Coordinates of C-alpha atoms and ligand atoms in Angstrom, one line a residue:
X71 CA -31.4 27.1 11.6
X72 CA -32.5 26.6 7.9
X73 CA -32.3 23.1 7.7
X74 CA -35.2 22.6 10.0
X75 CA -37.2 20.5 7.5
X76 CA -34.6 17.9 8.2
X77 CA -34.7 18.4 12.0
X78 CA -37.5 15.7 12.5
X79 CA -35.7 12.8 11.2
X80 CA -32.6 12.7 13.3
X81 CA -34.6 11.8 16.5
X82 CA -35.4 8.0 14.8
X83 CA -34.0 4.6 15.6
X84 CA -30.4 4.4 14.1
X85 CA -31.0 1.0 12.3
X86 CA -33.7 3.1 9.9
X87 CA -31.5 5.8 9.4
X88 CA -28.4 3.4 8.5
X89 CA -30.6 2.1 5.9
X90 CA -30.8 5.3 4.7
X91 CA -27.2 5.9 4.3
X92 CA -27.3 3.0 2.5
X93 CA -30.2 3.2 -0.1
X94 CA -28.9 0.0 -1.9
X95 CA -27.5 -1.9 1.0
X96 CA -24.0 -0.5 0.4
X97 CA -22.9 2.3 2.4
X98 CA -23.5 5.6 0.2
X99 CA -23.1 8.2 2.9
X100 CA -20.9 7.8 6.0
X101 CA -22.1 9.6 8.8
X102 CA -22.0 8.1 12.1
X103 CA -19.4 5.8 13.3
X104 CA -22.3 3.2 14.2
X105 CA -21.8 2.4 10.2
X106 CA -18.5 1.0 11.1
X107 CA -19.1 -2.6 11.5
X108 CA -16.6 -5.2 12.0
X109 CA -17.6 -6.8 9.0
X110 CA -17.5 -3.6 6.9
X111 CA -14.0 -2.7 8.6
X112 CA -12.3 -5.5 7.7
X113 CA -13.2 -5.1 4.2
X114 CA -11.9 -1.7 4.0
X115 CA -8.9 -2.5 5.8
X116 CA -8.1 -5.5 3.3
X117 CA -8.8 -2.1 0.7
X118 CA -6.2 0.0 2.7
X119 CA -3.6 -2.7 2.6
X120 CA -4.1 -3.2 -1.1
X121 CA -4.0 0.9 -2.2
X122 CA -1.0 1.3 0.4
X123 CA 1.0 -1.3 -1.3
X124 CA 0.2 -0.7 -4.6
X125 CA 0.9 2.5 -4.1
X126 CA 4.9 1.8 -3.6
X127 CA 5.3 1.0 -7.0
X128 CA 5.7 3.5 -9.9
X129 CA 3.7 0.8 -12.6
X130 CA 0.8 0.5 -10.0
X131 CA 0.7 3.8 -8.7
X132 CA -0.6 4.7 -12.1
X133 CA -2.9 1.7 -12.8
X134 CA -4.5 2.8 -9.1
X135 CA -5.0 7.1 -10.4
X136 CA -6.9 5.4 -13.2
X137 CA -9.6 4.0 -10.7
X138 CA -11.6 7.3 -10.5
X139 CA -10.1 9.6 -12.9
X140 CA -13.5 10.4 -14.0
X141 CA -14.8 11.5 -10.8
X142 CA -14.4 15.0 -8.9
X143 CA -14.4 15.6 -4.8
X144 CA -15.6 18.6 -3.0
X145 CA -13.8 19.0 0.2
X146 CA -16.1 21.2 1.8
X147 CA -14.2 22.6 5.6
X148 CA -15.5 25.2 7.1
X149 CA -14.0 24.4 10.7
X150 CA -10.2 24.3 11.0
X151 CA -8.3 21.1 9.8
X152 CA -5.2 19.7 8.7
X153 CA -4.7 15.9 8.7
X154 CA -8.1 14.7 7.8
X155 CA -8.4 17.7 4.5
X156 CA -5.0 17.5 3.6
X157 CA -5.2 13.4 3.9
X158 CA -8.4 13.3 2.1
X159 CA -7.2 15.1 -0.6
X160 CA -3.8 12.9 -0.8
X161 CA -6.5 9.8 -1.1
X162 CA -8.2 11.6 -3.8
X163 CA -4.8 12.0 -5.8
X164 CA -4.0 8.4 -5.2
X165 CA -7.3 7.3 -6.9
X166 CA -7.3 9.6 -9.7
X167 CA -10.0 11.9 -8.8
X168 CA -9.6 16.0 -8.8
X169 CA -10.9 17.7 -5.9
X170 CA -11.9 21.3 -5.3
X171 CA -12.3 22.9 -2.1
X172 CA -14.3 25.4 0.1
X173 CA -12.5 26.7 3.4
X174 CA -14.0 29.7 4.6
X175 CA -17.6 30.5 3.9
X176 CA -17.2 33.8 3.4
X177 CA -15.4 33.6 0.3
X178 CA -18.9 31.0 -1.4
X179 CA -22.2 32.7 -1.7
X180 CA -23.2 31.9 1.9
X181 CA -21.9 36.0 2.5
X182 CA -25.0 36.4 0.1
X183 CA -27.7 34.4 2.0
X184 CA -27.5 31.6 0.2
X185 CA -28.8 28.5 2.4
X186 CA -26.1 26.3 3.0
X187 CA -28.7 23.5 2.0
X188 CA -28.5 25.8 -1.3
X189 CA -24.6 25.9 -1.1
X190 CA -24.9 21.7 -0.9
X191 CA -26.8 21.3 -4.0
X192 CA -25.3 23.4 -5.7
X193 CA -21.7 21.6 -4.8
X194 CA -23.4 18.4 -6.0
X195 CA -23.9 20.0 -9.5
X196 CA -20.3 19.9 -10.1
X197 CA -18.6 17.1 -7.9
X198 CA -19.4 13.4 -7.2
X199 CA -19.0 13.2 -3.5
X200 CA -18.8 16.1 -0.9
X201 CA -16.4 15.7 1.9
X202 CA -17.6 17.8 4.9
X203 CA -16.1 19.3 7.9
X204 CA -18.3 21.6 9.7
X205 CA -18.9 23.2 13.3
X206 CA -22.8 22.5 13.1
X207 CA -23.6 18.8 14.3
X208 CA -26.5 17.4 12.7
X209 CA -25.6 19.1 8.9
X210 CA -23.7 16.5 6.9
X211 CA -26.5 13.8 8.1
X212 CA -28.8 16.9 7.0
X213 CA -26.9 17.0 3.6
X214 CA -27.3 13.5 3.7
X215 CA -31.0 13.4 3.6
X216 CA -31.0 16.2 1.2
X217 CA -29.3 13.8 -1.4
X218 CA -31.9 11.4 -0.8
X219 CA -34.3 13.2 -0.9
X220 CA -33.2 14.4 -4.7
X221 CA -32.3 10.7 -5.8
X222 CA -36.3 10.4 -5.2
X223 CA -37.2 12.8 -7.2
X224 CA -34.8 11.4 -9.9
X225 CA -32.5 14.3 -9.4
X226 CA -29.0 14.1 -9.1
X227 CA -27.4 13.5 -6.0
X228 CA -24.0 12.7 -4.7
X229 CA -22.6 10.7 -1.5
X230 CA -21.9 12.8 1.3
X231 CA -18.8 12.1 3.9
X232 CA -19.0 13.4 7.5
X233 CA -15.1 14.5 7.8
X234 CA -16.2 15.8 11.5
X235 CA -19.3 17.2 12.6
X236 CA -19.2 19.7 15.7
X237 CA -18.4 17.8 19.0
X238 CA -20.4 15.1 18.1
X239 CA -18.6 12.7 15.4
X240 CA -15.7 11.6 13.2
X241 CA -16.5 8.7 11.4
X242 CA -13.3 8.5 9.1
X243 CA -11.2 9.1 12.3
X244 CA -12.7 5.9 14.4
X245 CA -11.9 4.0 11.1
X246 CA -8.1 5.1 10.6
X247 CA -8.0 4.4 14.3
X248 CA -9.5 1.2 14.1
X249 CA -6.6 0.3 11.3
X250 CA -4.1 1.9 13.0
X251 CA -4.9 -0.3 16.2
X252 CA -5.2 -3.7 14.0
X253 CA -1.5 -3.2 12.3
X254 CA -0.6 -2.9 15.9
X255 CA -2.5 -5.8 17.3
X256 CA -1.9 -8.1 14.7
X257 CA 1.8 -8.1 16.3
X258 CA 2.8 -9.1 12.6
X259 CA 7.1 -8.9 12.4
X260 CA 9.0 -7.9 8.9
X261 CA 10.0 -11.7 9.2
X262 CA 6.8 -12.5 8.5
X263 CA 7.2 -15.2 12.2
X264 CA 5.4 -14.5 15.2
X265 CA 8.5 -14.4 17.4
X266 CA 8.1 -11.0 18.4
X267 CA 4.0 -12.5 19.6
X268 CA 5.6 -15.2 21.5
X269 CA 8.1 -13.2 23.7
X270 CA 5.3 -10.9 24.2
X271 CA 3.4 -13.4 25.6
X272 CA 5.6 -14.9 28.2
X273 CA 6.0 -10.9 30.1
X274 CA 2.0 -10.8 29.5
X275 CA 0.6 -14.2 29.5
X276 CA -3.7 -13.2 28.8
X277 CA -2.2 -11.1 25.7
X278 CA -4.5 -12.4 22.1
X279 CA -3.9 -10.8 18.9
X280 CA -6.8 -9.0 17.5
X281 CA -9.1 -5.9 18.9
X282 CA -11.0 -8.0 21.4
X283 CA -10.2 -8.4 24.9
X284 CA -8.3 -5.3 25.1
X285 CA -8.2 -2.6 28.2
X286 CA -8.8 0.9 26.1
X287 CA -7.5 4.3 27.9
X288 CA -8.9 7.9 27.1
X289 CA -7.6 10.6 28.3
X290 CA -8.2 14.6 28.1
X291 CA -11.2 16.4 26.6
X292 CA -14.1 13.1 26.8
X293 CA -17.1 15.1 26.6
X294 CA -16.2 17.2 23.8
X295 CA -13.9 15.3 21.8
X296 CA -15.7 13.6 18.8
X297 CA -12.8 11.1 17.8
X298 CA -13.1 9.9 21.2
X299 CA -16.8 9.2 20.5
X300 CA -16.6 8.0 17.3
X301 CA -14.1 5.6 18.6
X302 CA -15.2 4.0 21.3
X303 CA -19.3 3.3 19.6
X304 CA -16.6 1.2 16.9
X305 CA -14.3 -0.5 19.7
X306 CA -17.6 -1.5 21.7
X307 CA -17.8 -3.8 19.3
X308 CA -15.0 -5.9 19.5
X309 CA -15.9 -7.5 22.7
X310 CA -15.4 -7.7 25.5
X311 CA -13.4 -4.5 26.2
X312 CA -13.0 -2.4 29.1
X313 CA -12.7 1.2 28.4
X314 CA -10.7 3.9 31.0
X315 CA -11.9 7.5 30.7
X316 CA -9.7 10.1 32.6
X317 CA -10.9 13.3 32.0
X318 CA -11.4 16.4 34.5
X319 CA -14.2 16.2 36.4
X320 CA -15.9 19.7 34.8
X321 CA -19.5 17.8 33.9
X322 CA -18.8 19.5 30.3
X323 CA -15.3 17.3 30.0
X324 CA -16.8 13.9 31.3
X325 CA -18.0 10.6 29.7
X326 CA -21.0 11.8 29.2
X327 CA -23.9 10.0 30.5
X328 CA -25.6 9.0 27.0
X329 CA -22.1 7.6 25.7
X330 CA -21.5 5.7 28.8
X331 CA -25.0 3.7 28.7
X332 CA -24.7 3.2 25.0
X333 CA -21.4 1.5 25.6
X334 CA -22.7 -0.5 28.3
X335 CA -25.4 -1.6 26.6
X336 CA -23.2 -3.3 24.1
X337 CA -21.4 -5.0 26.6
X338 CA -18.3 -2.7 27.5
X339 CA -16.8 -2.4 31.3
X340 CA -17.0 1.7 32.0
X341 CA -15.1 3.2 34.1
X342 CA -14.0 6.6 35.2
X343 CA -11.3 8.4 36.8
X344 CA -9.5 12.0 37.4
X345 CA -5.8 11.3 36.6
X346 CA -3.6 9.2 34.7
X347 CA -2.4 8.4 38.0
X348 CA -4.9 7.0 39.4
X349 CA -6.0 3.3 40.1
X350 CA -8.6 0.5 39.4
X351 CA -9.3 -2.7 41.9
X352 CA -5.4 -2.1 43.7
X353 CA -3.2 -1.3 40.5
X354 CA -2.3 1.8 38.3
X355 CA -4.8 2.3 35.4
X356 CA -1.7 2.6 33.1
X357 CA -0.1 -0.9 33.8
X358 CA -3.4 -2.4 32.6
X359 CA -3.7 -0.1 29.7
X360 CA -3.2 -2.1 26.2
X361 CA -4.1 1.3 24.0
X362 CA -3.7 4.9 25.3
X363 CA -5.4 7.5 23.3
X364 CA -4.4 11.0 24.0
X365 CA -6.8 14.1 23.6
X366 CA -6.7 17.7 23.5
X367 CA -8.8 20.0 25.3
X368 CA -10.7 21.6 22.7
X369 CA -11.1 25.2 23.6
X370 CA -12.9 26.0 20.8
X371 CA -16.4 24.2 22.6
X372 CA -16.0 27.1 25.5
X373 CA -18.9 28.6 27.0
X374 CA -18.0 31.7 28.2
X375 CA -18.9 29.5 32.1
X376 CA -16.8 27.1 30.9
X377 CA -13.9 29.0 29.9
X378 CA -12.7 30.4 33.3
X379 CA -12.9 26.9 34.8
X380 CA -11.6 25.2 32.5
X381 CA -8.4 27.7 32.8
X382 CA -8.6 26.6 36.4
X383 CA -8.2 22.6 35.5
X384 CA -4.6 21.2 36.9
X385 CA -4.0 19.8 33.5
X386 CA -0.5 17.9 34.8
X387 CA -3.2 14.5 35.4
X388 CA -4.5 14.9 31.7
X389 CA -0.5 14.4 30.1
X390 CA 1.8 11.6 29.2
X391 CA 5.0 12.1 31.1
X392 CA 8.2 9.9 30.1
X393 CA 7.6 8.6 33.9
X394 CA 3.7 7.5 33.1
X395 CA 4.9 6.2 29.5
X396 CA 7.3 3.9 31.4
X397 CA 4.7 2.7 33.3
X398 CA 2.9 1.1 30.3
X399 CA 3.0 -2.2 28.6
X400 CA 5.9 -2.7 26.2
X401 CA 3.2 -2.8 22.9
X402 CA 0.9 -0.9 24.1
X403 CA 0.1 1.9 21.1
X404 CA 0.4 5.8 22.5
X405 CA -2.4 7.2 20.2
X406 CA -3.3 10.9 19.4
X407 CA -6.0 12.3 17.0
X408 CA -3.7 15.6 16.9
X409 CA -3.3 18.3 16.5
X410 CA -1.6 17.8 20.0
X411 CA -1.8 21.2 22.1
X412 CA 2.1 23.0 21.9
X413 CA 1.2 24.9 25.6
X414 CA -0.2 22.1 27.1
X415 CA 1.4 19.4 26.5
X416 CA -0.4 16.2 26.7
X417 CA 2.6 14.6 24.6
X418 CA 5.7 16.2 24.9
X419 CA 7.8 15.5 22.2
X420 CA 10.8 12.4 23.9
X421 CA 7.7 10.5 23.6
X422 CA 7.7 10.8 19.7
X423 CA 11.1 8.6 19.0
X424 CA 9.4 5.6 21.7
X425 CA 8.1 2.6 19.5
X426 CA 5.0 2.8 20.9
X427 CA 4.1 6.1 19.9
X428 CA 1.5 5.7 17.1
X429 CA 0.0 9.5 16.0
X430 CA 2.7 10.2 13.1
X431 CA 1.3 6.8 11.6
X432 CA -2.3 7.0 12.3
X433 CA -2.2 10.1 10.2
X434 CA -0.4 8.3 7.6
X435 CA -2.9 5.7 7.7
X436 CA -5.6 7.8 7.5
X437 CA -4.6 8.7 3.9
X438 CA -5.2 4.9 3.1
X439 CA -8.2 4.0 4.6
X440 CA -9.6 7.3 3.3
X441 CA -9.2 6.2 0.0
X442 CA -10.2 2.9 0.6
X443 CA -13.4 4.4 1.5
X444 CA -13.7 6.1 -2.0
X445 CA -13.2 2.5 -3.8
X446 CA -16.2 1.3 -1.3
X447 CA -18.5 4.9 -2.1
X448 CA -17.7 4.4 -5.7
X449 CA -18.0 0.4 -5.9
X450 CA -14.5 0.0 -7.7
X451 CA -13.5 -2.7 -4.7
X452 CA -13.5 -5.2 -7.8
X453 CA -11.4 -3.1 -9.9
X454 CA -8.9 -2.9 -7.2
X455 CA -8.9 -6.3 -6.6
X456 CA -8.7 -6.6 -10.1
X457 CA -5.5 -4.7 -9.4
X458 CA -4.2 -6.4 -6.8
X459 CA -4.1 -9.5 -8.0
X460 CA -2.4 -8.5 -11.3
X461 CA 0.1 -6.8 -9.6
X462 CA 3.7 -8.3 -8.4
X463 CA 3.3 -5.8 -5.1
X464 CA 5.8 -6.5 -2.9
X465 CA 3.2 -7.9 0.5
X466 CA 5.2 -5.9 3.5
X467 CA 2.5 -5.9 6.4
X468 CA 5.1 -4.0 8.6
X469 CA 5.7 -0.9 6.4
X470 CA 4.1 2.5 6.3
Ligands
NCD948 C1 -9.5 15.9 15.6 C2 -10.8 16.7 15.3 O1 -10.8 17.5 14.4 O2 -11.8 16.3 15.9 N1 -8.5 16.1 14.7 C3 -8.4 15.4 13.6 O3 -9.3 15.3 12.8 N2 -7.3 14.6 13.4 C4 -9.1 16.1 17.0 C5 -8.9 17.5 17.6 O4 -9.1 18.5 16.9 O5 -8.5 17.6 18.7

């Protein structure tokens, strides 16, 4: 592994190395999803709203590609990916900068030997911020302490954004998650009244607006699946929550046991099960569910020991059926990171036209939050506020 010099500072407490992601106490590289505060999300949600609404209007539209015209984005994905490149990207657009982008390694120099530590630097001669998807785990917070390690030495250096890194994290997925899941909480009507709140509250009487207090259900791939990860470190903030995790019971597939003392530590009830079927304390785990988040099994984590037991799995307890979906409560948000798997299922389509289902927005969303990100990275928040407040947008809380 060539970026063994950097090996020896991952294993240190995460409050140092958050300071380091934020050299200036704002956040210049987003790495782990433990970055996310409350605090930090609320301001970058208030960002969301603003570019998303801005963005409906041809006059504001323009004033918003002006932002950060003068700045360029490497999108750097050398591990499959759709939504969160192409979504990135659309951000990029909306703010003005130009991106560039490297897909498959063997097309860059790496085919040469070149270090990818090499292929970094090099990537921060010509762009402002590298966007990074990549199989290895540890690389973009690597990268990350490459940068600073340049800045140091008075060299130049760019912000680095983990878009995904192996099985472990995906900070900017926990984040359009997390805005995804306030829209819905916030139980805000185009009316702009809280009737729709009320009536929800007579069927379910301990209902609050907000994150808190909420009964969050995984389901599929927990071991492997970094959204999931990501996630719940950011919802086990919000207490208190309780947190469902139905996955097979293959060790590699499971909570595992690292995740499930961190979240326990900061207060959230764990608990485990085997089927979507299944029950907690006398009633079905889906009747107290408040948020459902769906999961793939992701293959492509297979060790060859893995593999044929995993073909084994009775994967029927790991999907949504219309039957299950009915079982749910009436707002409670069906979420998916997709891609969702077409052979197996874990959402067949009928579910796509119930209100509940959430995964055609959260994609959407991701494009705002994204680039409210970039206004944070760049410290243009001002500017866009700037913006905002000169602007006659039209405030629609409801729409896309
Ligand atoms: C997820 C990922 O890549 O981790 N997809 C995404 O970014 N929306 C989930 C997955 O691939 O299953």
């Amino acid at each position: 592994m060539e970026f063994t010099e950097y090996r020896s500072l991952l294993d240190r407490p995460v409050a140092v190395k958050n300071r380091e992601f934020a050299p200036s106490g704002r956040i210049r590289h987003l790495i782990h999803a433990d970055q996310l505060t409350p605090p930090f999300i609320d301001d970058l949600c208030q960002a969301a709203d603003m570019v998303r609404l801005l963005s409906r209007q041809k006059h504001s539209a323009d004033r918003l590609r002006q932002l950060l015209s003068h700045q360029r984005a490497m999108l750097y994905f050398t591990q499959p990916s759709t939504r969160t490149f192409l979504s990135f990207m659309a951000a990029c657009q909306i703010l003005g900068l130009t991106c560039n982008e490297v897909r498959d390694p063997s097309t860059s120099s790496e085919v040469k030997r070149e270090s990818r530590m090499d292929a970094i630097r090099m990537f921060s001669s010509y762009f402002d911020v590298i966007i990074m998807r990549s199989p290895l785990e540890n690389f973009a917070e690597c990268c990350s302490y490459l940068m600073n390690q340049l800045a140091e030495q008075g060299m130049r250096n760019v912000p680095i954004i983990n878009a995904g890194s192996g099985a472990d994290e995906h900070p900017t997925q926990a984040l359009l998650d997390v805005y995804t899941l306030k829209r819905t909480f916030d139980f805000n009507d185009r009316e702009g009244t809280d009737r729709r709140f009320q009536e929800l509250r007579q069927q379910y009487p301990e209902l609050d607006r907000g994150l808190g207090g909420k009964t969050y259900t995984f389901c599929g791939d927990i071991g492997r699946g970094r959204t999931v990860r990501s996630l719940s470190i950011v919802l086990s903030q919000y207490a208190p929550t309780r947190m469902f995790f139905v996955a097979p019971e293959q060790s590699a597939l499971r909570l595992d046991a690292s995740l499930k003392s961190r979240l326990e530590q900061s207060g959230v009830s764990v608990h485990e099960f085997h089927s979507l079927d299944d029950q907690h304390e006398g009633q079905p785990i889906l009747e107290l569910t408040d948020c459902l988040y769906m999961t793939r099994i992701q293959r492509e984590h297979d060790s060859a020991r893995d593999a044929e037991e995993i073909d084994n799995i009775d994967l029927s307890h790991f999907q949504l059926t219309t039957r299950r979906a009915a079982m749910m409560k009436q707002f409670a948000p069906i979420m998916h990171p997709f891609p969702r798997d077409s052979l197996v299922n874990e959402i067949p389509v009928e579910i796509d036209a119930d209100p509940r289902a959430m995964y055609f927005r959260q994609a959407r969303n991701g494009m705002w939050v994204r680039a409210a990100l970039l206004t944070h990275i760049f410290d243009v928040g001002g500017e866009l506020l700037d913006l905002w407040e000169t602007q006659p947008a039209v405030w629609d809380p409801v729409a896309g």
